[in-house]
mmCIF file of C-alpha atoms in Angstrom:
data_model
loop_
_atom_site.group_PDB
_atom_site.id
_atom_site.type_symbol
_atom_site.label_atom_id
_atom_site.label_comp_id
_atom_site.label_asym_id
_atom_site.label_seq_id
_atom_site.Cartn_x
_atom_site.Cartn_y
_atom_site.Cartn_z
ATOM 1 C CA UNK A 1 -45.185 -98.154 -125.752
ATOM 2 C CA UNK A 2 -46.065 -96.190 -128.349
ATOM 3 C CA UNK A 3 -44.288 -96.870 -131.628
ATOM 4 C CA UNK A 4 -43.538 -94.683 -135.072
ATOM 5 C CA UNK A 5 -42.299 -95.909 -138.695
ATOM 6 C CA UNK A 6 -39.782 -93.578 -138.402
ATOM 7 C CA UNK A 7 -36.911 -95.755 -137.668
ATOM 8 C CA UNK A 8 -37.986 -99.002 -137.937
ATOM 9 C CA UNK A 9 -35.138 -100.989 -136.868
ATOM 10 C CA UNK A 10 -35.210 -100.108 -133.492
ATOM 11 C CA UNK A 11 -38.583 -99.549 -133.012
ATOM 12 C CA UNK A 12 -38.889 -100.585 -128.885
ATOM 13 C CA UNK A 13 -36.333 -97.763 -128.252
ATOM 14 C CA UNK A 14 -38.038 -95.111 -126.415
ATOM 15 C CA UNK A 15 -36.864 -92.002 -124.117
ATOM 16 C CA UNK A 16 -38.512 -90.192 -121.498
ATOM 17 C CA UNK A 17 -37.855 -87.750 -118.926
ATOM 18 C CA UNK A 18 -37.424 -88.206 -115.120
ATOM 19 C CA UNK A 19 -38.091 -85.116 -113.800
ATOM 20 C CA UNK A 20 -36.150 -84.157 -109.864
ATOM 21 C CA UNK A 21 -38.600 -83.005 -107.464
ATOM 22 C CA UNK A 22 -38.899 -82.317 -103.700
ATOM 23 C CA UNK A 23 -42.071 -83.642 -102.636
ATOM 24 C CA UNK A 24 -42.827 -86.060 -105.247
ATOM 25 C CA UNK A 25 -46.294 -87.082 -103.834
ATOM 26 C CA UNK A 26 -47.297 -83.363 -103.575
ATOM 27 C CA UNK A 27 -45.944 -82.748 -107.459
ATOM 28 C CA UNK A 28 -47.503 -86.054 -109.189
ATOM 29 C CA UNK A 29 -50.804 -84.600 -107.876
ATOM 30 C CA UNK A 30 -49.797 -81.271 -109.690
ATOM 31 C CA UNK A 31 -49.617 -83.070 -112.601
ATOM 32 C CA UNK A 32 -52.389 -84.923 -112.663
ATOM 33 C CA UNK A 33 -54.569 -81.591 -111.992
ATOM 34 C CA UNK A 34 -52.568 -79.365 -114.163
ATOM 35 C CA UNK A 35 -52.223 -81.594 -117.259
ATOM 36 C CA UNK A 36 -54.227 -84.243 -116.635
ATOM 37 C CA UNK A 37 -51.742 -86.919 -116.289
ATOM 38 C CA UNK A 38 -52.434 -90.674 -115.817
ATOM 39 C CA UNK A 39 -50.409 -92.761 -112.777
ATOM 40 C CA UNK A 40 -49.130 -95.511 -114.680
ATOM 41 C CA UNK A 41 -46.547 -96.501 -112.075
ATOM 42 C CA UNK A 42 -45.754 -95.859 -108.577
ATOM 43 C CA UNK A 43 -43.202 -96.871 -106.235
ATOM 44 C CA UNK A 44 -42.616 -95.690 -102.975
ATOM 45 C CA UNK A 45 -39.815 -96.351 -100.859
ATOM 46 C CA UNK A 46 -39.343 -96.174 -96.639
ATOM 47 C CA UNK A 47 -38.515 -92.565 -96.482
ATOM 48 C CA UNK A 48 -41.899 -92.234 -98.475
ATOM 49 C CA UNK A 49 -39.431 -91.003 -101.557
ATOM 50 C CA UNK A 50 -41.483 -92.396 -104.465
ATOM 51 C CA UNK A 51 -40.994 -92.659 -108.384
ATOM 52 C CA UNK A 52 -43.695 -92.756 -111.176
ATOM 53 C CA UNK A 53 -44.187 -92.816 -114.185
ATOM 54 C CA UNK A 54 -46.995 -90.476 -115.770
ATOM 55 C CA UNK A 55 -48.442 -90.776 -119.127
ATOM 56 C CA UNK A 56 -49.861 -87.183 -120.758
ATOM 57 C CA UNK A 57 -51.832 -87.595 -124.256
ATOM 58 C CA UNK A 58 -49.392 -90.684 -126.121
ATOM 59 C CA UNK A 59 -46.113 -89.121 -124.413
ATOM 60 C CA UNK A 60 -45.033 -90.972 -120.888
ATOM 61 C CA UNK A 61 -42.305 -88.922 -118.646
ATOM 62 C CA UNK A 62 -41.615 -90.127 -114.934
ATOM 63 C CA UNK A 63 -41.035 -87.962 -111.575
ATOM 64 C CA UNK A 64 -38.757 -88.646 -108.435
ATOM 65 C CA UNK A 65 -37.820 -87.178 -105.108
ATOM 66 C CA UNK A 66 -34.805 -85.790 -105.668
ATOM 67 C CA UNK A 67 -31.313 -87.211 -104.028
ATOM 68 C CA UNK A 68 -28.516 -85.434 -104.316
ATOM 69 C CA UNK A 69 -26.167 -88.084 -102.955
ATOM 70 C CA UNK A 70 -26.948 -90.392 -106.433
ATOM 71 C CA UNK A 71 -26.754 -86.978 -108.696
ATOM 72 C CA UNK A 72 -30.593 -86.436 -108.736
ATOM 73 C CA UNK A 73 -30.854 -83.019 -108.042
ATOM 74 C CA UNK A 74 -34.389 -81.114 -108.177
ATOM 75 C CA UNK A 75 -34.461 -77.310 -109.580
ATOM 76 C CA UNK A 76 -34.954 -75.923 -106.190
ATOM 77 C CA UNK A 77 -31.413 -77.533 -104.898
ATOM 78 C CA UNK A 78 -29.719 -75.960 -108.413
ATOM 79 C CA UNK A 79 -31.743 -73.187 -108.697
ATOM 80 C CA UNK A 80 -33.159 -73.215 -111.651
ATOM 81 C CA UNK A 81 -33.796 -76.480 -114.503
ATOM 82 C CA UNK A 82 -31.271 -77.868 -117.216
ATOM 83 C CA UNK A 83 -34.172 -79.313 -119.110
ATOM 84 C CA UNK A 84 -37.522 -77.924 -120.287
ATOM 85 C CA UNK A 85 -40.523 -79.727 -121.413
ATOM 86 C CA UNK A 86 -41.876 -79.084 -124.668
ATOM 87 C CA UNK A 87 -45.921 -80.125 -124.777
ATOM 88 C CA UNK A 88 -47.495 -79.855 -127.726
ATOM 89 C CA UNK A 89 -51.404 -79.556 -127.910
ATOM 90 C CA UNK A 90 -54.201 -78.498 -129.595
ATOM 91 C CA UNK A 91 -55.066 -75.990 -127.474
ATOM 92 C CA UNK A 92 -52.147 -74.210 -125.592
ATOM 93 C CA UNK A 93 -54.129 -71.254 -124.539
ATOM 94 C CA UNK A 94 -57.025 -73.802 -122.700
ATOM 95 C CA UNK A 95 -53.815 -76.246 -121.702
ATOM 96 C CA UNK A 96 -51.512 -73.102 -120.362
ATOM 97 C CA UNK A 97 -54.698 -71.594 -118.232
ATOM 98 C CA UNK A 98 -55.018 -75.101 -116.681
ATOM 99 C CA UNK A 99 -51.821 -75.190 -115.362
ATOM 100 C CA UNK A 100 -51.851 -71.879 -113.791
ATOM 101 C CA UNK A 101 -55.017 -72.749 -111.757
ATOM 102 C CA UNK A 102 -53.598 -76.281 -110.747
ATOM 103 C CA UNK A 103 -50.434 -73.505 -109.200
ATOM 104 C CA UNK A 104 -47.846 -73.118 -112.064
ATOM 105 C CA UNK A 105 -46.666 -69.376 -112.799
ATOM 106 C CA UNK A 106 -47.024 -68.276 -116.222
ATOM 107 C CA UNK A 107 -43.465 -66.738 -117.456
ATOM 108 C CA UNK A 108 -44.095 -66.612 -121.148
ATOM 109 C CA UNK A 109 -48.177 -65.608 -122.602
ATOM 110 C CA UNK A 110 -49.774 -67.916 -124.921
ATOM 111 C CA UNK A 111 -48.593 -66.089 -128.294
ATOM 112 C CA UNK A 112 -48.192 -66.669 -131.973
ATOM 113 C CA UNK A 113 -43.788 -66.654 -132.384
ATOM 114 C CA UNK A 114 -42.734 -65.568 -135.693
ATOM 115 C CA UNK A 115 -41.287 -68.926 -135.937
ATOM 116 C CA UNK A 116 -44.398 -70.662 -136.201
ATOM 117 C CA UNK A 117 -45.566 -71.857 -133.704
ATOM 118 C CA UNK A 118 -48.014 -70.457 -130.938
ATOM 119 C CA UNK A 119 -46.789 -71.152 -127.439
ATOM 120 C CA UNK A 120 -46.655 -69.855 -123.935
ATOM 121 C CA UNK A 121 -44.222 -71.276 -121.126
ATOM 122 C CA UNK A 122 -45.055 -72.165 -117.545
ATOM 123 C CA UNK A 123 -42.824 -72.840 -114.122
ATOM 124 C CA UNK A 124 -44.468 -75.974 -112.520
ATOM 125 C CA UNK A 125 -44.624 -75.433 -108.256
ATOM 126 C CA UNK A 126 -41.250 -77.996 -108.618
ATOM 127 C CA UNK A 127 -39.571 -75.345 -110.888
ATOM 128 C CA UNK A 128 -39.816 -77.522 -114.049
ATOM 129 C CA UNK A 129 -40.523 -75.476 -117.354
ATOM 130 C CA UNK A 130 -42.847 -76.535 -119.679
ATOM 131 C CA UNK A 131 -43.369 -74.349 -123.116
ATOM 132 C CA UNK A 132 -46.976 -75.477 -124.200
ATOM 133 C CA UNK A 133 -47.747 -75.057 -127.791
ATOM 134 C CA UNK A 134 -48.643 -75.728 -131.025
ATOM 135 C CA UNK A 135 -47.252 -75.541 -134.962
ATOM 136 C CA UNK A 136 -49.804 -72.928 -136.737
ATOM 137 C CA UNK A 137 -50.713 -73.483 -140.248
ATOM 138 C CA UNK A 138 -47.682 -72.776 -142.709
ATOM 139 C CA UNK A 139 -48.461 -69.181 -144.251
ATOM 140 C CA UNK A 140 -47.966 -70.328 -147.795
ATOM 141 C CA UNK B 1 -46.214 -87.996 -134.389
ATOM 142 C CA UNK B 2 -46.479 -90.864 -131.875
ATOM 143 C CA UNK B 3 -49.519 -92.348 -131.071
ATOM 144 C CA UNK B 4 -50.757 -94.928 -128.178
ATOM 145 C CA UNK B 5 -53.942 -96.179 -127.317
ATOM 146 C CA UNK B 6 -53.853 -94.981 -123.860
ATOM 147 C CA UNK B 7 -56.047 -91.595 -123.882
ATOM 148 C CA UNK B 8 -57.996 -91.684 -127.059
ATOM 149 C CA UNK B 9 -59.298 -88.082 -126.220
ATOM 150 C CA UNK B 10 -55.576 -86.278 -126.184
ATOM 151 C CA UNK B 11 -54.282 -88.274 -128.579
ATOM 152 C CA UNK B 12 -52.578 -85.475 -130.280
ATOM 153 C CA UNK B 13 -50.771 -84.382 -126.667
ATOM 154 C CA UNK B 14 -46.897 -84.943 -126.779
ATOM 155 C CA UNK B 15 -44.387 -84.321 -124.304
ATOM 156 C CA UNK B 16 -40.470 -84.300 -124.834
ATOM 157 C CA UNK B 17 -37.393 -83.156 -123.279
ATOM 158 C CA UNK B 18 -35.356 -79.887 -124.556
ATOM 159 C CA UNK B 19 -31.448 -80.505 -122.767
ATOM 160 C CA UNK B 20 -30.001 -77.761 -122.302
ATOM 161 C CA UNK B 21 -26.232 -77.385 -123.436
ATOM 162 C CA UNK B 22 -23.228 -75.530 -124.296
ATOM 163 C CA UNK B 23 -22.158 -75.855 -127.703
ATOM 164 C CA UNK B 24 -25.391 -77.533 -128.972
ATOM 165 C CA UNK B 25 -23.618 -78.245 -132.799
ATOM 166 C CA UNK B 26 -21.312 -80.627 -131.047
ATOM 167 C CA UNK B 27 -23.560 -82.183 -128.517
ATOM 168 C CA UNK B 28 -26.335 -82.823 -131.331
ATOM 169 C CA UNK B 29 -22.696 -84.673 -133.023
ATOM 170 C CA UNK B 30 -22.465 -86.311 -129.950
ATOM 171 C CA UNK B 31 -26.147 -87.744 -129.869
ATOM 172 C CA UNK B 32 -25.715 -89.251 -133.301
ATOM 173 C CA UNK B 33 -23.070 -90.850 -132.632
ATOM 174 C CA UNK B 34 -23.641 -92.407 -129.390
ATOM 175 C CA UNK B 35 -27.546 -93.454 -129.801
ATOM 176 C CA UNK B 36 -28.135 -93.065 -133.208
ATOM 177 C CA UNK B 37 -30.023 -90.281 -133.283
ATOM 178 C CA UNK B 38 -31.635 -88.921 -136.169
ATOM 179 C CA UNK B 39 -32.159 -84.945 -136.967
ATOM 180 C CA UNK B 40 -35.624 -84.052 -137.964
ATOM 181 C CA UNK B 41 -35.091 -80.466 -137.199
ATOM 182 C CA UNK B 42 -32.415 -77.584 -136.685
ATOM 183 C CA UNK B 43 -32.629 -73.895 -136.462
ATOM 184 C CA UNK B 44 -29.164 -71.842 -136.270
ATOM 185 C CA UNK B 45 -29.166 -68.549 -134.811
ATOM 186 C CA UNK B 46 -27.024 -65.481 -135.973
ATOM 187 C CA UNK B 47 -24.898 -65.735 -132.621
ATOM 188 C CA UNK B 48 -24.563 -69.960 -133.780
ATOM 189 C CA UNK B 49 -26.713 -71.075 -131.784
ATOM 190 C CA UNK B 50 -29.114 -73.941 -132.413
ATOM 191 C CA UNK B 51 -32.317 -75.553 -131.800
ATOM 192 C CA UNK B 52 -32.861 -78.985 -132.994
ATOM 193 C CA UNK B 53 -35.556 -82.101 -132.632
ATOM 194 C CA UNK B 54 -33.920 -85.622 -132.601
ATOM 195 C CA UNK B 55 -35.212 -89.029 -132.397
ATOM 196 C CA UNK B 56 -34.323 -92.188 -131.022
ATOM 197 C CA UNK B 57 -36.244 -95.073 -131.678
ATOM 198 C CA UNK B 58 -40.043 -94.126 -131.450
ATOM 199 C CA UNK B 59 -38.705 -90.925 -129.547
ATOM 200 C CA UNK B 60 -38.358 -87.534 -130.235
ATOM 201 C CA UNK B 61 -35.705 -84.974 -127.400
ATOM 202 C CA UNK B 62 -34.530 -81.449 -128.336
ATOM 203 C CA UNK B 63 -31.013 -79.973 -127.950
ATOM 204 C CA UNK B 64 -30.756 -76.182 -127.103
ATOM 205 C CA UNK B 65 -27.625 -74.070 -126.566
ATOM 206 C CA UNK B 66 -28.585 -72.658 -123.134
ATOM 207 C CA UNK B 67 -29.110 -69.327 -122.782
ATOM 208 C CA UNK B 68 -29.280 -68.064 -118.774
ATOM 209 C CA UNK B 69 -30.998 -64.876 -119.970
ATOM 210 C CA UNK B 70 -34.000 -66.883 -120.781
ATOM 211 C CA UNK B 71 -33.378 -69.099 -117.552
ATOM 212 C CA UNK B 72 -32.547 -72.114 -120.214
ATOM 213 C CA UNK B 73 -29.466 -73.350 -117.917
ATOM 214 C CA UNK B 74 -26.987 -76.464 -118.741
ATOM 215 C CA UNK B 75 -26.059 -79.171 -116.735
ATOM 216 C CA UNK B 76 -21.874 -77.393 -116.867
ATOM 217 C CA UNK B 77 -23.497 -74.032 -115.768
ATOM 218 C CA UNK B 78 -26.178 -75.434 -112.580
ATOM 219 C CA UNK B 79 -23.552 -77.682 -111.917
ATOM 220 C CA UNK B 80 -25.979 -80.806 -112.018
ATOM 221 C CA UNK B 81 -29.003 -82.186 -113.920
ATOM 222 C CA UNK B 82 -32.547 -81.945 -112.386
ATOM 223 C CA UNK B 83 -33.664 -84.531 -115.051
ATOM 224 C CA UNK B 84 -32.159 -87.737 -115.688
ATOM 225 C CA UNK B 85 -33.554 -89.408 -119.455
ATOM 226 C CA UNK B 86 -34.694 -92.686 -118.928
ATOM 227 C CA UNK B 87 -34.145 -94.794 -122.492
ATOM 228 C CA UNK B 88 -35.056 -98.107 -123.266
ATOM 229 C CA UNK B 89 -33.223 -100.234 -125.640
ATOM 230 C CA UNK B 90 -33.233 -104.391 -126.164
ATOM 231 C CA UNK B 91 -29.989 -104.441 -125.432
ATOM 232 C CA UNK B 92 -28.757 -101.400 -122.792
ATOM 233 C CA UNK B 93 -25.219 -103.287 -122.428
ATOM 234 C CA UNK B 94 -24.281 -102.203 -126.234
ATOM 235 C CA UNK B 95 -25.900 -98.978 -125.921
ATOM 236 C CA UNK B 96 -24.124 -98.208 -122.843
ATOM 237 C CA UNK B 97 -20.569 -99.472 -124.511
ATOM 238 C CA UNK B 98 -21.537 -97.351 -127.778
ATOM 239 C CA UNK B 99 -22.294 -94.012 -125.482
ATOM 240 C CA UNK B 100 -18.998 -94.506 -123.840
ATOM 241 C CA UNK B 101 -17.223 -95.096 -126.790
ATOM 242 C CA UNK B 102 -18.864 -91.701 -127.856
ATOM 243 C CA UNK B 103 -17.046 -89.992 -125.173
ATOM 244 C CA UNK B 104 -19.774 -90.609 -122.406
ATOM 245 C CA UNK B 105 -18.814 -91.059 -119.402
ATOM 246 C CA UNK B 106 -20.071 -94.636 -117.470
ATOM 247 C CA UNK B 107 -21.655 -93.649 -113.914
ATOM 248 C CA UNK B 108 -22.822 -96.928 -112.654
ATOM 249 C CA UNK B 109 -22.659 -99.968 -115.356
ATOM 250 C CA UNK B 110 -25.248 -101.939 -116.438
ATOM 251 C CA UNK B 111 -26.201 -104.920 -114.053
ATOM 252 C CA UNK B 112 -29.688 -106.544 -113.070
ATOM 253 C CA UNK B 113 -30.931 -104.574 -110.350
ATOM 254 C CA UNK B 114 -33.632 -106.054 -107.389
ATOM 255 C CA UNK B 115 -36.657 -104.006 -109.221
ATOM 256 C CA UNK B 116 -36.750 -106.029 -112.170
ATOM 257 C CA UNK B 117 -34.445 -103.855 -114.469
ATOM 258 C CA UNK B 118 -31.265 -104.060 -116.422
ATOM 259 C CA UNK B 119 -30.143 -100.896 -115.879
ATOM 260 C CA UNK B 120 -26.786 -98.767 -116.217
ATOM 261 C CA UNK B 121 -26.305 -95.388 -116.176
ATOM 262 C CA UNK B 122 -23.927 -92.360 -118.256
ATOM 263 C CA UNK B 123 -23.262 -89.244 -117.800
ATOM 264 C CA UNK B 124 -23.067 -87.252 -121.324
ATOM 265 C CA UNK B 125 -20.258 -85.147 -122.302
ATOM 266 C CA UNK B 126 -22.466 -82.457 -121.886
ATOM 267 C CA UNK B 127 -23.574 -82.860 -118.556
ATOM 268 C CA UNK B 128 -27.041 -84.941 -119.308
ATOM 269 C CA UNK B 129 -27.650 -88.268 -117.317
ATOM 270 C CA UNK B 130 -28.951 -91.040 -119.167
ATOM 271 C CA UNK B 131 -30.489 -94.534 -117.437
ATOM 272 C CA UNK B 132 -30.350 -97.315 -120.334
ATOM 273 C CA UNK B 133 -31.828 -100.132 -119.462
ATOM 274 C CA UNK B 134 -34.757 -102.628 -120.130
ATOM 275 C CA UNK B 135 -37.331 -104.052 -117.735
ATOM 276 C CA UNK B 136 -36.222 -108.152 -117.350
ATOM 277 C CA UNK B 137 -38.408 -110.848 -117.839
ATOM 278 C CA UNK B 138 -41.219 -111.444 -114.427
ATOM 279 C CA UNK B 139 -39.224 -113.912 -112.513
ATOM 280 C CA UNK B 140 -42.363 -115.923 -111.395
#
């Protein structure tokens, strides 16, 4: 796992995402076409349910079949998300048309916000947001 | 930033979670106390509302007052959490106790489950699901 100076005592501590899905075969294949994400787990259980881990530039974040009876709910079942993804790039324009051919809806453009950063914001065929962006040069 | 040998060509590529909550000042109080977490970034809005990066270990989340106008929902508004944060510590039975402590609530404790995890798992004050847990040594 990737590791940073930044807190050196407890260096091995990492968190990730698990992101609720219906039809989590159908969305880790979205993510692998829409942001090129790497399988670096997979399990798959009797009911064909599965849960894996994807890794996307040095970030990992993992994806489940939903099930509502353990409190794993997917955005479709709540109707909308109480988390979005934040991906930062070095190309969010190139990054955010990607993901719109791979089947995402674009709900924010690719802009530059006035605070600093240029970013657009997808919905993901799962209903997972992702705001795709970058920090632009300080205006000094 | 992060970095990992994994895709040398989007090195620069993160990905992190932004929860979604109601009264973000206290929950990013909350974080600190029950993981440690350290602020690297806040923005306050007129109306009091904040934005602000944390890290945890070699991790970086975001905390976000929600704000259903902009279909950035909490767990207390959806009524549920379509992602669950997966976090991996050396020792997940004194993280768990800490979180607790913090005010979390314990959903299932931390035991050694048949997949080759330690693994418990807390429900935040402000709605967020956490797994804590480590992956135990092959049993071969």
């Amino acid at each position: 796992m990737a590791e940073s100076s930044r807190d050196p005592g407890e260096k091995k501590t990492t968190v990730s995402a698990l992101l609720g899905v219906r039809n989590g075969v159908r969305a880790i294949d979205f993510y692998k076409a829409a942001f090129g994400a790497v399988e670096l787990f997979r399990t798959t259980g009797e009911d064909g349910s599965v849960v894996a881990q994807l890794s996307v530039g040095s970030s990992d974040f993992w994806v489940a079949d939903e099930a509502p009876e353990h409190q794993n709910f997917s955005p479709a079942t709540l109707g909308g998300s109480t988390v979005r993804m934040v991906m930062v790039v070095d190309d969010p324009d190139a990054v955010f048309d990607r993901a719109v051919a791979a089947g995402a809806s674009g709900l924010w453009p690719v802009v530059d916000q006035p605070y600093g950063w240029r970013i657009g914001r997808i919905v993901d065929p799962y209903g997972h947001h992702w705001e795709i962006g970058k920090p632009l040069p300080h205006a000094s």
